[in-house]
Amino acid sequence: MTDALTSWRLGSLEVPNRVLMGSMHTGFERDGERLAAFYTERVRGGAGLIVTGGYAVEERGRSVPDDIVLGDPALDPPLRRSVEAVHAAGGLIAVQLFHAGRYSAGLPDADGVPVPPVAPSPVAWRAARGVVPVQMSEADIAETLRNYARAGAHAEELGYDAIEISASEGYLINAFCSPLTNLRQDAWGGDSHRRRRFAREVVSAVRAATGLPLIARISGDDLMTGSSTRQDVLALAEEVVAAGADAVSVGVGWHESPVPTVQFSVPHGAWLSVDERVAAHLPGTPVIGSNRICSLAEARRALESTRLAAVALARPFLADPDVVAGAVAGRTVIPCIGCNEECIDHSMRGLPISCLVNPRAGREGRMPLATALQPRRLAVVGAGPAGLVGALDAIRRGHRVTLFEADPEVGGQLRLAGLVSGKSDYLAAARALARRFVELGGDLVLGRRIGLEELAGFDAALLATGVRPRRVEIDTDGSCTVLGYGEALEMAAGRGGSESQPSGSGPGARTELGDLLVIGGGGVAVDVAATLAPRSGRMTLIRRGSRRFAAGTSPSTRWIGLGELRTSGAQMWNNARLVRVRRAVATVEVRVPSTPSGEAGAGQARPSRVDEVVERRDVPVDTLVIAVGSEPRVLTGSLSIPHRTVGGARDAGGLNAARSTREALEAVRDLVG
């Protein structure tokens, strides 16, 4: 049984504990001070070893525009600054050597010339938008191996403590190993052993170039039908160790895998059996597990129940840098909710990363936690995500804060999201934010609807009163139950209705929903429908516009709820509106393209305009759920003290919790410093 807080050996390096901060591309690697401040907080928060984001070993290995190439002279000063900051804080840092392979977007080089992606074979992936990678020649392979070696040597020059080689998640090395993406019949492909040759050669090249401890991160399971077998994976693990790796880190899945790997819907610790399979096969070699291990308690359980030497937590260190030290000290730690909105989604778009529940992430230098020189009395109205984050930031810096919430429980829309299937971490995060606020001396007042006139005695106020569901008129004879989306989620969770949701006949004593009609096509509508699907019969979703269902939501999680709906057989109709409900039958009008009138004659162009016709469709409905968006919940009256309105209370259009928490943080800094 291994204690997470004991030290262990990574080659020549003694690592002080067994909880690593896994690799995350930040998007601000070019800013040494910003990167230094970001890493320093994580060292102080207890990360035994920090692994940087993936730094490309050559120009054609970059994935998104803000990726960097290790060895670019212009980047040496900021990278060296971040290394020095980690060491000054008493920490250790490893650099990840990376090559995107076919996952590169074909980025322009320094001269603006597009660099086509390279791969073992010209096999594009489904999101490549027609870009087919160039098959690497013998000369290309030799050059890339030299670049891996050069990058390894340069990492040692910059002062890094260790190196991790990214050979997982479908990137170049992993692509060489898989029969799906390596179709070669030469010395670099044709059978499993030859497909693994590139991985062996990369590790050997880096090992020959530097004496730094070396981690090889492999894919424990590609989660791709027809890809590497379990035996292939275990053989690769053996071979990278024989080639010079001091430890093996285990990842899982590709970008194109049809199975979620790190999203909110994945149970905590879901991939430990994959990690353990590799660890059991490599006795005497440290193996590092990862993916959906979200807290120190979970890290401890993972280490106690497996032969892993260490575990890597990535996004939990975004949600709360204090994930280890805070837990050891008995403080409440804010959990990662697996939303991906400000981290993975930002990274995929070439934007700096941050965190929905901790918008200071990535802004530590600009927003330090220094104690306020002049403590102020701050009132925060609304304990949804914006109010909770704003109140916690103010109390952490010594201000006197009272947080008012009209409902008997904190969370607002974050609480409702926590009732969605697979999203219980959202509710856990809201409660953790509130507990941490109270631990620091904040005054939390629940179940009290505050008036603006009652805030006059404070120095400033943050108004984060959130949203209420948008109301729509329904022409119904009362033959079906009409619910707001909040009421529907409450009922699915076994609770009563909510005052804040529009109601028709109310849920009554119903426990099953029968045939379900959902009005709305945004992310909330899809979440609600996916949650209710197991409780319903026939399900239909309708939206007025032509946008895709759940458009505008996280690209890395949107497909999960939609997949659940398709599996359940749900109908999803665009350009549709409810006309009326009579005798438990909904009449819906749907605009559909009609066949172009007339045929083009000889020498005539075909008609370019496609007319639309309106179809009337009858749908059985026992329960109708309204999920057509939200509108601000505002307080009436005037307020003489400095104040700011944030989040949905300011603007419910395109409501986004990440935007709300970011606004709250910035507003609190403006209001009370």
XYZ file of C-alpha atoms in Angstrom:
673
model
C 0.000 0.000 0.000
C 1.528 3.297 -1.184
C 1.023 6.619 0.601
C 0.414 9.512 -1.811
C 2.533 11.847 0.308
C 5.693 9.719 0.348
C 8.630 10.379 -1.947
C 9.641 8.157 -4.876
C 12.450 7.833 -7.402
C 12.131 8.931 -11.008
C 15.507 7.896 -12.371
C 18.063 10.038 -10.566
C 15.347 12.401 -9.264
C 13.651 12.165 -5.877
C 10.063 13.390 -6.208
C 8.619 14.554 -2.852
C 5.133 13.083 -3.307
C 3.155 10.932 -5.696
C 0.659 13.505 -6.988
C 1.855 15.129 -10.206
C 0.335 18.024 -12.122
C -0.207 16.443 -15.531
C 0.516 18.121 -18.830
C -1.752 21.008 -19.849
C -1.055 23.365 -22.721
C -1.654 26.830 -21.268
C -1.547 29.130 -24.294
C 0.693 31.600 -22.463
C 4.034 29.828 -22.749
C 5.460 32.914 -24.448
C 4.820 35.000 -21.323
C 7.418 33.950 -18.766
C 6.015 35.957 -15.856
C 2.488 34.690 -16.405
C 3.670 31.083 -16.723
C 5.890 31.487 -13.655
C 3.021 32.777 -11.509
C 0.739 29.974 -12.744
C 3.219 27.212 -11.928
C 4.333 28.741 -8.623
C 0.820 28.529 -7.149
C 0.620 24.852 -8.142
C 3.984 24.093 -6.523
C 2.811 25.741 -3.318
C -0.427 23.792 -3.652
C 1.473 20.529 -3.376
C 2.241 19.259 -6.886
C 5.110 16.787 -6.471
C 6.210 17.322 -10.078
C 4.795 19.682 -12.702
C 4.662 18.503 -16.317
C 4.469 21.336 -18.821
C 2.136 21.477 -21.766
C 3.361 19.734 -24.878
C 6.194 21.671 -26.507
C 6.623 20.732 -30.164
C 9.987 19.325 -31.214
C 9.687 20.865 -34.686
C 7.577 23.401 -36.549
C 5.431 20.801 -38.284
C 4.653 19.229 -34.917
C 2.603 22.158 -33.622
C -1.123 21.592 -33.171
C -2.641 25.081 -32.762
C -1.265 28.560 -33.514
C -0.057 29.282 -29.984
C 1.904 26.025 -29.697
C 5.610 26.605 -29.238
C 8.673 24.826 -30.568
C 11.221 23.912 -27.909
C 14.517 25.335 -29.092
C 13.166 28.555 -30.581
C 15.727 31.083 -29.201
C 13.020 33.700 -28.650
C 11.286 31.354 -26.208
C 14.284 30.475 -24.081
C 13.945 33.487 -21.718
C 10.247 32.922 -20.799
C 10.715 29.173 -20.422
C 13.844 29.597 -18.317
C 11.954 32.126 -16.171
C 9.176 29.594 -15.479
C 11.717 26.898 -14.568
C 13.519 29.248 -12.189
C 10.207 30.194 -10.531
C 9.303 26.550 -9.930
C 12.707 25.881 -8.399
C 12.527 29.021 -6.255
C 9.228 27.760 -4.854
C 10.834 24.414 -4.003
C 9.257 22.466 -6.869
C 10.255 20.210 -9.753
C 9.287 20.572 -13.394
C 9.380 18.226 -16.385
C 8.958 19.339 -19.988
C 6.751 17.345 -22.339
C 8.167 16.764 -25.835
C 5.314 16.739 -28.302
C 4.495 16.186 -31.961
C 0.885 16.575 -33.114
C 1.308 14.497 -36.270
C -1.930 14.391 -38.225
C -3.655 16.387 -35.469
C -1.745 19.464 -36.609
C -3.933 21.998 -38.374
C -1.343 22.696 -41.076
C -0.096 25.878 -39.413
C 1.970 28.581 -41.115
C 5.676 28.718 -40.363
C 7.622 31.855 -39.390
C 7.432 33.058 -42.990
C 3.694 32.538 -43.207
C 3.917 29.449 -45.384
C 1.478 26.676 -44.375
C 3.228 23.572 -43.103
C 1.177 20.484 -43.989
C 0.797 17.959 -41.186
C 2.900 14.816 -41.374
C 2.001 11.294 -40.341
C 3.089 7.707 -40.852
C 0.451 7.389 -43.592
C -1.867 9.848 -45.397
C -4.871 9.126 -43.154
C -6.906 12.214 -42.224
C -9.013 12.426 -39.108
C -12.670 13.346 -39.143
C -12.190 16.940 -37.963
C -9.337 17.690 -40.391
C -11.624 19.602 -42.781
C -10.162 17.916 -45.806
C -6.512 18.288 -44.784
C -4.733 15.006 -45.522
C -1.357 14.560 -43.823
C 1.786 13.922 -45.836
C 3.313 10.478 -45.394
C 6.707 10.819 -43.773
C 9.657 9.705 -45.858
C 12.772 8.068 -44.453
C 14.416 11.499 -44.517
C 11.438 13.048 -42.662
C 11.608 10.368 -39.977
C 15.344 10.816 -39.546
C 14.934 14.599 -39.246
C 12.159 14.249 -36.655
C 14.253 11.845 -34.585
C 17.115 14.373 -34.639
C 14.674 17.061 -33.526
C 13.504 14.943 -30.594
C 17.131 14.494 -29.532
C 17.866 18.196 -29.976
C 14.801 19.136 -27.907
C 15.819 16.723 -25.153
C 19.295 18.218 -24.937
C 17.840 21.738 -24.959
C 15.496 20.869 -22.095
C 18.524 20.046 -19.975
C 20.150 23.357 -20.937
C 17.048 25.257 -19.817
C 17.163 23.618 -16.382
C 14.199 21.235 -16.519
C 14.337 18.398 -14.000
C 12.898 15.669 -16.238
C 11.384 14.989 -19.653
C 8.098 13.395 -20.640
C 7.677 12.127 -24.208
C 4.092 12.327 -25.449
C 3.373 9.001 -27.191
C -0.366 8.811 -26.517
C -3.747 10.374 -27.378
C -3.378 9.779 -31.135
C -0.449 12.129 -31.681
C 2.463 11.241 -33.974
C 4.162 8.481 -31.972
C 0.820 6.878 -31.084
C -0.245 7.119 -34.735
C 2.865 5.193 -35.788
C 1.889 2.409 -33.353
C -1.685 1.968 -34.610
C -2.768 -0.105 -37.616
C -5.533 2.451 -38.205
C -3.086 5.230 -39.018
C 0.087 3.372 -39.981
C -0.535 1.598 -43.296
C 3.131 1.337 -44.214
C 4.823 -1.848 -45.402
C 8.417 -0.787 -44.780
C 10.766 -0.790 -41.791
C 8.366 1.569 -39.949
C 5.182 -0.470 -40.416
C 3.643 -3.664 -41.688
C 3.370 -5.504 -38.391
C 3.006 -4.533 -34.751
C 6.726 -4.694 -33.936
C 7.689 -2.460 -36.855
C 4.879 -0.018 -36.103
C 6.371 0.437 -32.623
C 9.840 1.105 -34.011
C 9.339 4.866 -34.210
C 8.414 5.003 -30.505
C 11.508 2.991 -29.598
C 13.738 5.189 -31.734
C 12.353 8.411 -30.240
C 13.010 7.247 -26.687
C 16.493 6.030 -27.635
C 17.309 9.325 -29.348
C 16.248 11.409 -26.356
C 17.980 9.045 -23.939
C 21.244 9.424 -25.879
C 20.934 13.223 -25.876
C 20.385 13.843 -22.155
C 20.862 12.341 -18.738
C 17.583 13.773 -17.400
C 15.014 11.337 -16.012
C 12.720 10.268 -18.818
C 8.986 9.450 -18.770
C 7.272 7.878 -21.781
C 3.531 8.631 -21.867
C 1.790 5.885 -23.815
C -1.834 5.157 -24.617
C -3.138 2.391 -22.373
C -6.168 2.026 -24.632
C -6.766 3.991 -27.833
C -10.535 3.378 -27.507
C -10.604 2.988 -31.290
C -11.995 -0.178 -32.857
C -9.245 -1.976 -34.743
C -6.371 -0.047 -33.166
C -3.530 -1.405 -31.023
C -4.408 -4.483 -28.958
C -3.769 -4.876 -25.237
C -0.793 -7.075 -26.102
C 0.540 -4.346 -28.412
C 0.273 -1.786 -25.605
C 2.088 -3.970 -23.091
C 4.814 -4.750 -25.620
C 5.237 -1.005 -26.234
C 5.521 -0.396 -22.487
C 8.310 -2.957 -22.252
C 10.109 -1.569 -25.276
C 10.138 2.099 -24.232
C 11.596 1.067 -20.877
C 14.236 -1.010 -22.635
C 14.974 2.011 -24.863
C 15.726 4.198 -21.846
C 12.510 5.433 -20.209
C 12.715 5.622 -16.400
C 8.928 5.608 -15.989
C 5.773 5.085 -18.010
C 2.748 7.381 -17.810
C -0.562 5.983 -19.044
C -3.057 8.017 -21.051
C -6.229 6.841 -22.755
C -8.207 7.594 -25.908
C -7.756 9.721 -29.016
C -9.369 13.011 -29.958
C -11.634 11.051 -32.287
C -12.488 8.246 -29.859
C -16.248 7.651 -29.657
C -15.915 7.128 -25.907
C -15.659 10.090 -23.491
C -12.375 10.025 -21.566
C -12.105 13.136 -19.389
C -15.517 14.803 -19.597
C -18.001 15.228 -16.739
C -19.849 12.067 -17.795
C -16.827 9.849 -17.084
C -16.885 8.384 -13.549
C -13.955 9.287 -11.330
C -11.202 6.693 -11.550
C -12.784 5.089 -14.618
C -9.443 4.249 -16.240
C -7.600 2.800 -13.245
C -7.934 -0.724 -14.615
C -6.102 0.413 -17.761
C -3.366 1.998 -15.651
C -3.094 -1.081 -13.451
C -2.751 -3.385 -16.444
C 0.406 -1.554 -17.483
C 1.719 -1.287 -13.907
C 1.269 -5.022 -13.341
C 3.218 -5.723 -16.529
C 6.185 -3.544 -15.509
C 7.271 -4.625 -12.019
C 10.173 -2.490 -10.889
C 9.334 0.391 -13.252
C 7.359 3.375 -11.919
C 4.010 3.685 -13.701
C 1.959 6.885 -13.474
C -1.831 6.720 -13.782
C -4.059 9.541 -14.984
C -7.467 10.715 -16.249
C -10.435 11.437 -13.959
C -8.506 11.192 -10.714
C -9.774 14.423 -9.229
C -8.657 14.844 -5.605
C -6.047 13.842 -3.067
C -8.509 11.345 -1.570
C -9.004 9.729 -4.974
C -5.256 9.722 -5.577
C -4.764 7.930 -2.283
C -7.392 5.321 -3.126
C -5.841 4.798 -6.558
C -2.382 4.256 -5.099
C -3.689 1.962 -2.372
C -5.640 -0.241 -4.785
C -3.110 -0.559 -7.619
C 0.600 -0.979 -8.275
C 0.929 2.585 -9.551
C 3.902 4.602 -8.327
C 2.192 7.977 -8.811
C -0.865 9.634 -10.314
C -1.173 12.723 -12.500
C -3.975 15.229 -11.913
C -4.249 17.966 -14.509
C -7.472 20.017 -14.496
C -7.998 19.630 -10.721
C -4.929 21.863 -10.337
C -6.749 24.452 -12.443
C -9.916 24.347 -10.350
C -7.920 24.686 -7.137
C -4.102 24.993 -7.070
C -4.320 23.906 -3.417
C -5.618 20.449 -4.336
C -2.954 18.623 -2.294
C -1.804 21.082 0.377
C -5.334 22.284 1.064
C -6.648 18.777 1.572
C -3.727 17.912 3.863
C -4.481 21.007 5.943
C -8.181 20.126 6.162
C -9.378 22.987 3.989
C -12.208 22.573 1.503
C -10.821 22.070 -2.016
C -12.835 23.247 -5.016
C -13.336 20.288 -7.378
C -12.911 20.208 -11.133
C -16.337 19.767 -12.743
C -15.089 18.271 -16.021
C -16.815 20.931 -18.141
C -13.785 21.556 -20.434
C -15.090 25.035 -21.256
C -12.110 27.168 -20.271
C -9.363 24.537 -20.455
C -9.517 21.875 -23.167
C -11.916 23.856 -25.366
C -9.721 26.941 -25.129
C -6.599 24.929 -25.853
C -8.182 23.392 -28.960
C -9.001 26.882 -30.228
C -5.570 28.324 -29.496
C -6.756 30.453 -26.545
C -5.187 30.810 -23.083
C -6.677 28.355 -20.623
C -8.455 29.185 -17.388
C -11.224 27.568 -15.317
C -14.953 28.081 -14.847
C -14.831 27.611 -11.069
C -11.474 29.394 -10.715
C -11.220 32.220 -13.252
C -7.980 33.381 -11.584
C -6.285 30.399 -13.235
C -3.842 31.834 -15.738
C -4.253 35.325 -14.262
C -2.371 34.789 -10.989
C 0.218 37.480 -11.695
C -2.364 40.082 -12.643
C -4.691 39.127 -9.799
C -2.537 38.255 -6.778
C -4.062 37.113 -3.499
C -2.364 39.816 -1.470
C -4.302 40.918 1.606
C -6.212 44.148 1.027
C -4.660 47.219 2.620
C -8.125 48.681 3.277
C -10.671 45.938 4.011
C -14.114 46.860 2.708
C -17.627 45.657 3.499
C -18.967 43.924 0.395
C -22.481 42.611 -0.154
C -22.921 39.896 -2.756
C -26.478 39.191 -3.813
C -26.965 35.764 -5.339
C -25.043 32.561 -4.553
C -24.929 31.175 -8.064
C -21.582 30.619 -9.799
C -20.850 34.337 -10.218
C -21.763 35.287 -6.656
C -19.881 32.374 -5.121
C -16.677 33.064 -7.056
C -16.832 36.807 -6.421
C -17.542 36.424 -2.715
C -14.764 33.870 -2.253
C -12.185 36.053 -3.975
C -13.053 39.025 -1.776
C -13.007 37.089 1.495
C -9.686 35.440 0.609
C -8.098 38.879 0.425
C -9.380 40.091 3.777
C -12.572 41.940 2.884
C -15.696 41.532 5.020
C -18.275 39.840 2.831
C -21.940 38.945 3.265
C -23.408 36.630 0.632
C -27.205 36.679 0.318
C -29.162 33.929 -1.445
C -32.938 33.905 -1.786
C -33.149 30.123 -2.161
C -32.493 27.733 0.717
C -29.504 26.236 -1.110
C -26.539 27.742 -2.956
C -25.631 27.182 -6.577
C -28.247 28.809 -8.800
C -27.849 27.507 -12.346
C -24.794 25.530 -11.208
C -27.045 23.692 -8.763
C -29.552 22.916 -11.505
C -26.739 21.738 -13.777
C -25.742 19.395 -10.959
C -29.082 17.626 -11.385
C -28.272 16.782 -15.013
C -27.250 13.191 -15.637
C -23.477 12.891 -15.168
C -23.019 16.431 -13.840
C -23.153 15.908 -10.090
C -19.712 17.533 -9.797
C -21.318 20.863 -10.709
C -23.399 20.793 -7.536
C -20.395 19.573 -5.540
C -18.387 22.561 -6.774
C -21.096 25.039 -5.760
C -21.259 23.578 -2.279
C -17.463 23.538 -1.981
C -17.236 27.205 -2.969
C -19.779 28.043 -0.273
C -18.011 25.949 2.385
C -14.664 27.548 1.600
C -16.259 30.991 1.835
C -17.643 30.208 5.284
C -14.352 28.633 6.441
C -12.636 31.940 5.692
C -15.112 33.900 7.798
C -17.694 34.863 5.211
C -21.298 35.458 6.263
C -23.670 33.289 4.190
C -27.365 34.189 4.466
C -29.694 31.662 2.822
C -33.430 31.859 2.203
C -33.566 35.635 2.313
C -34.700 37.790 -0.591
C -32.782 41.045 -0.179
C -33.938 44.496 -1.280
C -31.551 47.105 -2.664
C -32.426 49.488 0.145
C -30.952 46.980 2.632
C -27.506 47.261 1.038
C -26.957 50.925 1.893
C -24.717 50.120 4.868
C -22.143 48.275 2.757
C -19.189 49.845 0.975
C -19.968 48.095 -2.314
C -22.276 45.475 -3.784
C -21.962 42.733 -6.377
C -25.334 41.930 -7.906
C -25.268 38.359 -9.180
C -28.954 37.521 -8.975
C -28.801 35.227 -11.988
C -31.636 34.330 -14.332
C -35.134 32.949 -14.444
C -36.461 30.691 -17.204
C -37.976 32.554 -20.142
C -41.723 32.234 -20.104
C -43.728 31.219 -23.163
C -47.450 30.922 -23.707
C -48.666 27.393 -24.343
C -52.071 26.735 -25.941
C -53.088 23.641 -24.009
C -56.292 22.110 -22.756
C -54.541 20.844 -19.617
C -54.243 17.284 -20.887
C -50.467 17.203 -20.350
C -48.171 18.231 -17.527
C -46.235 21.434 -18.311
C -42.869 21.919 -16.591
C -40.080 24.443 -16.675
C -36.630 22.952 -17.157
C -35.790 23.489 -13.501
C -38.948 21.732 -12.362
C -38.197 18.840 -14.698
C -34.693 18.413 -13.311
C -35.932 18.689 -9.732
C -38.514 16.009 -10.408
C -35.941 13.733 -12.042
C -33.831 14.142 -8.907
C -36.791 13.249 -6.700
C -37.368 16.773 -5.421
C -40.323 19.116 -5.540
C -40.865 21.916 -8.032
C -39.028 25.248 -7.926
C -40.561 28.656 -7.531
C -38.192 30.045 -10.108
C -39.504 27.898 -12.973
C -42.634 28.524 -15.030
C -45.338 26.043 -14.193
C -48.448 24.760 -15.836
C -50.353 21.994 -14.176
C -47.274 21.079 -12.096
C -45.597 17.726 -11.630
C -48.096 16.474 -9.107
C -47.365 12.962 -7.950
C -46.109 11.696 -11.342
C -43.027 9.521 -11.232
C -42.902 8.597 -14.939
C -43.082 11.165 -17.722
C -44.735 9.203 -20.505
C -44.321 10.743 -23.966
C -42.175 13.850 -23.674
C -42.021 17.013 -25.758
C -39.163 19.454 -25.072
C -39.448 22.967 -26.456
C -35.941 24.341 -26.971
C -32.733 23.271 -28.673
C -29.918 24.838 -26.678
C -27.532 23.141 -24.310
C -30.001 23.264 -21.413
C -32.734 21.622 -23.493
C -30.407 18.823 -24.596
C -29.127 18.290 -21.040
C -32.655 18.127 -19.661
C -33.852 15.791 -22.396
C -30.889 13.434 -21.955
C -31.518 13.355 -18.199
C -35.223 12.623 -18.640
C -34.826 10.097 -21.464
C -34.726 7.029 -19.167
C -37.962 8.231 -17.541
C -39.899 8.889 -20.758
C -41.497 7.065 -23.643
C -41.369 8.726 -27.032
C -39.324 11.931 -26.914
C -39.366 14.877 -29.302
C -37.328 18.098 -29.152
C -38.333 21.124 -31.218
C -36.625 24.453 -31.781
C -37.711 27.451 -33.800
C -34.408 28.183 -35.512
C -32.184 26.249 -37.883
C -29.080 26.073 -35.662
C -27.769 22.697 -34.617
C -29.083 21.358 -31.342
C -26.814 22.380 -28.431
C -25.003 24.803 -30.749
C -22.657 27.105 -28.867
C -21.937 24.634 -26.088
C -18.599 22.965 -25.428
C -17.325 21.247 -28.597
C -15.630 18.570 -26.514
C -18.784 17.671 -24.556
C -21.706 18.623 -26.855
C -21.722 15.238 -28.559
C -22.252 13.320 -25.327
C -25.824 14.457 -24.625
C -26.737 14.358 -28.301
C -25.431 10.804 -28.512
C -27.575 9.781 -25.554
C -30.641 11.280 -27.227
C -29.968 9.515 -30.517
C -29.457 6.244 -28.680
C -32.813 6.737 -26.950
C -34.516 7.301 -30.320
C -35.422 10.945 -29.659
C -36.701 13.030 -32.584
C -35.065 16.472 -32.977
C -36.788 18.948 -35.280
C -35.445 22.329 -36.340
C -37.627 25.165 -37.679
C -40.524 23.913 -35.601
C -43.125 25.516 -33.370
C -45.811 24.189 -31.099
C -49.315 25.158 -32.226
C -51.430 23.612 -29.485
C -51.979 20.600 -27.235
C -55.334 18.867 -27.297
C -56.222 15.527 -25.680
C -52.544 14.742 -24.991
C -51.561 15.336 -28.634
C -49.260 18.215 -29.608
C -49.662 19.756 -33.042
C -46.312 21.011 -34.304
C -45.618 23.027 -37.463
C -42.265 22.234 -39.086
C -40.773 24.156 -42.024
C -39.078 21.738 -44.424
C -37.518 22.236 -47.874
C -39.869 21.533 -50.738
C -38.963 20.032 -54.107
C -37.987 22.900 -56.487
C -40.960 23.679 -58.707
C -40.479 22.847 -62.373
C -37.601 21.240 -64.173
C -34.841 23.191 -65.889
C -35.202 23.145 -69.663
C -32.429 22.579 -72.149
C -29.737 25.206 -71.728
C -31.359 26.560 -68.556
C -29.767 26.671 -65.117
C -31.438 24.636 -62.411
C -33.467 26.684 -59.910
C -31.149 28.040 -57.179
C -33.857 28.774 -54.631
C -35.405 26.005 -52.605
C -38.855 26.857 -51.276
C -40.120 25.706 -47.919
C -43.400 24.158 -46.984
C -44.971 23.835 -43.567
C -45.819 20.363 -42.357
C -48.194 19.732 -39.502
C -47.179 16.832 -37.307
C -49.082 15.367 -34.395
C -47.022 14.129 -31.453
C -48.352 12.275 -28.387
C -47.410 14.231 -25.257
C -47.885 13.447 -21.595
C -45.234 15.859 -20.335
C -44.143 19.102 -21.974
C -40.884 20.754 -20.831
C -40.097 24.374 -21.637
C -36.369 25.068 -22.079
C -36.224 28.101 -24.344
C -33.580 30.113 -22.561
C -33.483 32.535 -19.676
C -33.972 36.173 -18.817
C -32.194 38.293 -16.193
C -33.498 38.286 -12.663
C -33.057 41.899 -11.601
C -33.594 43.803 -8.380
C -35.742 46.896 -8.660
C -34.917 50.204 -7.048
C -31.808 52.334 -6.819
C -28.493 51.812 -5.069
C -26.228 54.654 -3.975
C -23.106 52.635 -3.139
C -20.643 51.428 -5.813
C -22.037 48.285 -7.410
C -21.758 46.035 -10.427
C -24.229 43.650 -12.027
C -22.660 40.517 -13.472
C -23.450 37.228 -15.153
C -26.957 36.376 -16.260
C -28.383 39.250 -14.217
C -26.508 41.614 -16.538
C -27.124 39.751 -19.790
C -28.796 36.361 -20.168
C -28.034 36.156 -23.880
C -25.738 33.241 -24.620
C -25.689 32.519 -20.894
C -22.397 30.944 -19.915
C -21.240 30.177 -16.389
C -17.584 30.707 -17.327
C -18.379 34.205 -18.535
C -20.336 34.862 -15.350
C -17.556 33.828 -12.977
C -14.958 35.758 -14.944
C -17.124 38.888 -14.828
C -17.634 38.460 -11.090
C -13.921 38.165 -10.399
C -13.110 41.260 -12.421
C -15.989 43.226 -10.881
C -14.911 42.431 -7.312
C -11.370 43.548 -8.085
C -12.740 46.822 -9.475
C -15.141 47.394 -6.586
C -12.993 46.672 -3.535
C -9.498 46.166 -4.930
